[in-house]
Coordinates of C-alpha atoms and ligand atoms in Angstrom, one line a residue:
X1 CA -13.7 2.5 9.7
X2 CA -11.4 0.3 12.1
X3 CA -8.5 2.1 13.9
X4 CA -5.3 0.6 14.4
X5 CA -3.5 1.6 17.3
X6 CA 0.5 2.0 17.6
X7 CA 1.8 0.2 20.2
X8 CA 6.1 0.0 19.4
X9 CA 7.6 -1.4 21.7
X10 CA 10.7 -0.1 20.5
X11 CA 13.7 2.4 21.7
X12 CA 13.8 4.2 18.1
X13 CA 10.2 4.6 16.6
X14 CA 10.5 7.3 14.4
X15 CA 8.0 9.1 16.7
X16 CA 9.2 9.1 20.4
X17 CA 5.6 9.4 21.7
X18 CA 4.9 5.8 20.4
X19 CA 7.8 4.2 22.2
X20 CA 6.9 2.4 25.4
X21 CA 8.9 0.1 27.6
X22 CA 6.5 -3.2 27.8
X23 CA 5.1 -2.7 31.0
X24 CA 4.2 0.9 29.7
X25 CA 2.8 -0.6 26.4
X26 CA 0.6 -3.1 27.8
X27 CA -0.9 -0.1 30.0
X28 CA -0.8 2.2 27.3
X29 CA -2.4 -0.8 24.8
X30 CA -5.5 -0.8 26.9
X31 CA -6.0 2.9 27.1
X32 CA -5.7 2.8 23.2
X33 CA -8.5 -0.5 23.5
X34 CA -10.7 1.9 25.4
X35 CA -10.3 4.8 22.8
X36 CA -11.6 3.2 20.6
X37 CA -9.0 1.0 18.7
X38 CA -10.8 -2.3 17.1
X39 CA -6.6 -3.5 16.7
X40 CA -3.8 -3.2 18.2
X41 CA -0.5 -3.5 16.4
X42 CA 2.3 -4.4 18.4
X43 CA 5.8 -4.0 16.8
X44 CA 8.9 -4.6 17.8
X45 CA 11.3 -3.7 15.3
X46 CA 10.8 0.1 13.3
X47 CA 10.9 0.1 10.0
X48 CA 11.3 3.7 9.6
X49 CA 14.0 5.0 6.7
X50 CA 17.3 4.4 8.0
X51 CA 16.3 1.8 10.4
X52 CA 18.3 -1.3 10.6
X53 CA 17.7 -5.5 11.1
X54 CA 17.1 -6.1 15.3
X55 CA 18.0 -9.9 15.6
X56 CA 15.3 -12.2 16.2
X57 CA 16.0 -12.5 20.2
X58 CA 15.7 -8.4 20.7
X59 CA 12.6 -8.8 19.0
X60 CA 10.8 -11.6 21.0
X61 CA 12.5 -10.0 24.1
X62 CA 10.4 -6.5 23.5
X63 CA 6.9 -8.1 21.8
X64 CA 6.2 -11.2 23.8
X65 CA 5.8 -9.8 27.3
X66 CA 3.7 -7.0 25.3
X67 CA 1.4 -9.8 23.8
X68 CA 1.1 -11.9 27.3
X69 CA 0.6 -8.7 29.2
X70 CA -2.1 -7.3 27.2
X71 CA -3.5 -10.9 26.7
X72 CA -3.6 -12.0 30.7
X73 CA -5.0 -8.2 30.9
X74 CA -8.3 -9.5 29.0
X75 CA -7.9 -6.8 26.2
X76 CA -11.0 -6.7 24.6
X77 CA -9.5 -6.5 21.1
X78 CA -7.4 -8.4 18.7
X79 CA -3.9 -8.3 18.7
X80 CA -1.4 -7.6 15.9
X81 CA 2.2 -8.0 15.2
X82 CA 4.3 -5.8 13.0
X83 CA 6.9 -8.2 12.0
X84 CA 8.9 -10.2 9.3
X85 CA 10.0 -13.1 11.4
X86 CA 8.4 -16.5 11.9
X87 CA 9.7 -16.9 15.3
X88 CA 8.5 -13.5 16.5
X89 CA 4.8 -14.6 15.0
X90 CA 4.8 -17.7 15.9
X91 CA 5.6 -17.1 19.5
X92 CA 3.2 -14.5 19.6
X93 CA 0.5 -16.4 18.1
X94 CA 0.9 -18.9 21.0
X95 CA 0.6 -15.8 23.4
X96 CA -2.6 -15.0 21.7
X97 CA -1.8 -12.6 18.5
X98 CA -4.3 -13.0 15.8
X99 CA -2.9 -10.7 12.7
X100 CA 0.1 -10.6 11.2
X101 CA 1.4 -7.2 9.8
X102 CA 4.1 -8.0 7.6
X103 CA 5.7 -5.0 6.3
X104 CA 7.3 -7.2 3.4
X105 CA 4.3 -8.5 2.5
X106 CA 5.4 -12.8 3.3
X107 CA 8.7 -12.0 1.3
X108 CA 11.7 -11.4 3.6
X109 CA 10.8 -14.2 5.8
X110 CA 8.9 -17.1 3.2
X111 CA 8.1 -19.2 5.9
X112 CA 5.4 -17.0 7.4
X113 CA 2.9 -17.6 4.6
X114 CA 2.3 -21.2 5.2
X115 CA 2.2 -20.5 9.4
X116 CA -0.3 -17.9 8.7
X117 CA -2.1 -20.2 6.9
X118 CA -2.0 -23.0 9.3
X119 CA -2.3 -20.8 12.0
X120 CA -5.7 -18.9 10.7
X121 CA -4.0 -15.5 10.8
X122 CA -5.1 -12.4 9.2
X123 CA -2.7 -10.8 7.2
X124 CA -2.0 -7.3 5.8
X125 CA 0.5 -7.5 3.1
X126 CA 2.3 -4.2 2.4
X127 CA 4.3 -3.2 0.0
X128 CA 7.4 -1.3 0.3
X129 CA 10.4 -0.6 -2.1
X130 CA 13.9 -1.1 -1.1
X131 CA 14.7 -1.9 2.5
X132 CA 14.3 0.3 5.9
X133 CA 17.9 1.3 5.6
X134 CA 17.8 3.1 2.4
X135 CA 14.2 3.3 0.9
X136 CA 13.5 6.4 1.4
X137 CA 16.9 7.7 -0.6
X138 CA 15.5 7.7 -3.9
X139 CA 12.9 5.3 -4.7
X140 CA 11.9 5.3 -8.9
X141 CA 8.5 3.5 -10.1
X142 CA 8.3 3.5 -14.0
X143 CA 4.3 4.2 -12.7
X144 CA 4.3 3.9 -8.8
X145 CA 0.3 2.6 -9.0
X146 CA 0.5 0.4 -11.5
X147 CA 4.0 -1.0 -9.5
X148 CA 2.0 -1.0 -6.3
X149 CA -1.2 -2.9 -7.6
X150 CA 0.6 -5.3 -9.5
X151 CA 3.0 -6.3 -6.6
X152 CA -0.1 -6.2 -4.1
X153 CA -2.0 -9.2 -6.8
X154 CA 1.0 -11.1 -7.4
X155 CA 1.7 -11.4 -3.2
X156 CA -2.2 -11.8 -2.5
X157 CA -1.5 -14.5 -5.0
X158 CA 1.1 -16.0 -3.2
X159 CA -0.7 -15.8 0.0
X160 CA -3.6 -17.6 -1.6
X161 CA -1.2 -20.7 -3.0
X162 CA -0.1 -20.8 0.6
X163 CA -3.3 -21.4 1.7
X164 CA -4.5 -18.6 3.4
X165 CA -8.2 -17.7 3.2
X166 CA -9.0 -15.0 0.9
X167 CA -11.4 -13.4 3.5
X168 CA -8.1 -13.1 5.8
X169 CA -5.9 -10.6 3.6
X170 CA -6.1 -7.3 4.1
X171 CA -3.9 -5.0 1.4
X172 CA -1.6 -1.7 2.5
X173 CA 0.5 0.2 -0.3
X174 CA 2.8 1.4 2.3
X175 CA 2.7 5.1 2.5
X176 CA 6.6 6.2 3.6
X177 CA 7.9 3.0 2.3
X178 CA 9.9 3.7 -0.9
X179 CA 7.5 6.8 -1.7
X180 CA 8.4 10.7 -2.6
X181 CA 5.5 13.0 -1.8
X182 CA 4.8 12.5 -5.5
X183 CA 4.4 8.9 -5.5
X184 CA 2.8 9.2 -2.1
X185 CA -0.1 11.8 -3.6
X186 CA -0.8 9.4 -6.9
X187 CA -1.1 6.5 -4.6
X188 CA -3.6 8.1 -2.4
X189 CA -5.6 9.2 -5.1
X190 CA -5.6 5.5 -6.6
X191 CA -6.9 4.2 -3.0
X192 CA -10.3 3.4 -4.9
X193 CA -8.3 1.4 -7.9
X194 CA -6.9 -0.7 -4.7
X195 CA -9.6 -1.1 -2.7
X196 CA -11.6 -2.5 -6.4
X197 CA -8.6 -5.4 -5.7
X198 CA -11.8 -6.7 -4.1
X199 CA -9.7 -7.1 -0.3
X200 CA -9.7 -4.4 2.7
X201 CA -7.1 -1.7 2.1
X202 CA -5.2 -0.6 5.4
X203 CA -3.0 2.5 5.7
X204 CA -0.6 4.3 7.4
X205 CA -0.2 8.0 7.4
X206 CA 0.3 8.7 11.1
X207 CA 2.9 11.5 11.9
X208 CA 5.0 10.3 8.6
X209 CA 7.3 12.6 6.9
X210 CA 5.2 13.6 4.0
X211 CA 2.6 15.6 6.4
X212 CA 5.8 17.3 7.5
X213 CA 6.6 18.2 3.8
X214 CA 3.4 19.6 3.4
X215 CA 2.8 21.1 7.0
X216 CA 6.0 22.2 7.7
X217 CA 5.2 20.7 11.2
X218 CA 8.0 18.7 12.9
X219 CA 7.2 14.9 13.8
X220 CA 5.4 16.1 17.3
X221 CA 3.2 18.4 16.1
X222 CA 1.2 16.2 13.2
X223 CA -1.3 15.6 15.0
X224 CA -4.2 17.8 13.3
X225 CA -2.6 16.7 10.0
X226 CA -2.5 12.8 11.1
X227 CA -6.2 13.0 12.1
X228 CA -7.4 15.0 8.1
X229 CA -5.1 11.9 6.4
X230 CA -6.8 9.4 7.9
X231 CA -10.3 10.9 7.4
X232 CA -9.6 11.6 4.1
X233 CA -8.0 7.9 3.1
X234 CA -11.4 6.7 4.9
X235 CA -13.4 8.9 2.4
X236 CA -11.2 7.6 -0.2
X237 CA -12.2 3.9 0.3
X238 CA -9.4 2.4 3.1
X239 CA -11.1 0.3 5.9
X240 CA -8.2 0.2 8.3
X241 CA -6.6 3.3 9.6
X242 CA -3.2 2.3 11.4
X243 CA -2.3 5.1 13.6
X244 CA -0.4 6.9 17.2
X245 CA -3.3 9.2 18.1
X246 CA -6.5 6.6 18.6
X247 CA -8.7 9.2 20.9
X248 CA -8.9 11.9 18.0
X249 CA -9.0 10.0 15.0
X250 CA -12.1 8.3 16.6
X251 CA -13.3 11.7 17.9
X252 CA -13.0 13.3 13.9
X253 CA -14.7 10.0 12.5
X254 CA -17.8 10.7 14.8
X255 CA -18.4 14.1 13.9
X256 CA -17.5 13.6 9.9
X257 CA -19.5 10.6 9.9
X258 CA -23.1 12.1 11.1
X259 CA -22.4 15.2 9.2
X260 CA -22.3 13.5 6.1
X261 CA -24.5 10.9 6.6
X262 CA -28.0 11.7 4.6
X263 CA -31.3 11.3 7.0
Ligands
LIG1 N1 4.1 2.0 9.0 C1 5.0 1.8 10.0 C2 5.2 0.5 10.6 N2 4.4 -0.5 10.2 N3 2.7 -1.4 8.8 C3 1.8 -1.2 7.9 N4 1.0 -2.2 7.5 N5 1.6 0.0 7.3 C4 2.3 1.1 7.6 O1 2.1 2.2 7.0 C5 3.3 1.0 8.6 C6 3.5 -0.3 9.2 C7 5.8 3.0 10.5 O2 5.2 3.5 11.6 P1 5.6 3.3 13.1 O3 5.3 1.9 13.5 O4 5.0 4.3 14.0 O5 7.1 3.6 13.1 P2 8.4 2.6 13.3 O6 8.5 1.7 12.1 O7 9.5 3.6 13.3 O8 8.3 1.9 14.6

């Protein structure tokens, strides 16, 4: 298992403990670095449900010191950013970001397939339904796995035509992106069907509303709940585990790992 730490450098994260000015995020990027973390995904823009577009200046303006600080800070570990914008990656990439996490999966901004191509990024494509500002209203899937695998081929597709290496894609269906707690149950059950896609699967269930559904447990207190997700999408086949709270989910893997593992 790989964790990927949160690092938003933000003002409206959906999660206020992941926010960070970017002086605090650099600082906070390294403690997450010596947690544990084998990423770190720095974003700049949140894409939670009723989220809207931050122009491509705001963006730069909250990422890039982020990326240069960490990077002039010798952080030991690659660096990710969680946009949809060329400029933003590509300015990043010169600062010394190495993956791409594109929430739209190369579509909202078409020119980022052939830069991560050129550039040698790795990229997780995601899927999603609907946009930030109203995807979580009432999303519809005439069979949300089948949807989700099909869309997750034709983009690795894509991404292949573009010329990015097969061995750099990494494949996310998006948990809380266009998903009811139905859709979000079948989906993690089919993790196994996507991981057979034959890339690394990557997902997000950190502190996201559906642990609240099924908790109770306001957006602070998911922390317990956060840390069984991601153990139980790693027992379910992901390899990436994109999350807030690097110290326990690190802490959980080590003590579920040697008790399962057979002499
Ligand atoms: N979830 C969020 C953001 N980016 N990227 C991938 N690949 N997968 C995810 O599940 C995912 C993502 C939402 O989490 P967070 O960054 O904490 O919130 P916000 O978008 O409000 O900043």
């Amino acid at each position: 298992m790989t964790v990927m730490g949160i690092l938003n450098a933000t003002p409206d994260s959906f999660w206020a403990g992941s926010r960070f000015d970017a002086e605090a995020a650099v600082v906070r990027g390294l403690a997450l670095a010596g947690e544990g973390a084998g990423i770190l995904d720095i974003g700049g823009e949140s894409t939670r449900p009723g989220s809207s577009y931050v122009e491509t200046e705001e963006e730069l303006r909250r990422v890039l010191p982020v990326v240069e600080g960490l990077m002039s800070a010798q952080c030991p570990v690659p660096l990710s950013v969680d946009t949809r914008k060329l400029e933003v990656m590509a300015r990043a990439h010169k600062a010394g970001a190495t993956w791409l996490n594109d929430v739209s999966a190369l579509v909202d901004d078409p020119r980022l397939g052939p830069f991560a191509a050129e550039a040698g990024l790795t990229v997780v494509l995601m899927h999603r339904q609907g946009h930030p500002e109203a995807m979580q209203t009432s999303p519809r899937y005439a069979d949300v796995v089948t949807d989700v695998i099909d869309f997750l081929s034709r983009r690795v597709d894509a991404a292949l035509g573009w010329g990015i290496r097969k061995e750099s894609l990494v494949l996310d269906p998006g948990f809380g992106f266009g998903k009811t707690l139905e859709h979000t149950l079948e989906l993690f059950r089919a993790l196994p069907r996507i991981r057979a896609l034959g890339f690394p699967v990557l997902v997000g269930l950190s502190r996201k509303s559906f642990l609240g559904t099924l908790t109770g447990a306001p957006v602070e207190d998911r922390l317990a709940a956060s840390v069984a997700a991601g153990l139980a999408a790693v027992d379910a086949g992901a390899d990436i585990v994109r999350v807030h709270d690097v110290a326990a989910t690190v802490q959980a893997w080590k003590v579920w790992e040697a008790l399962r593992s057979r002499p």
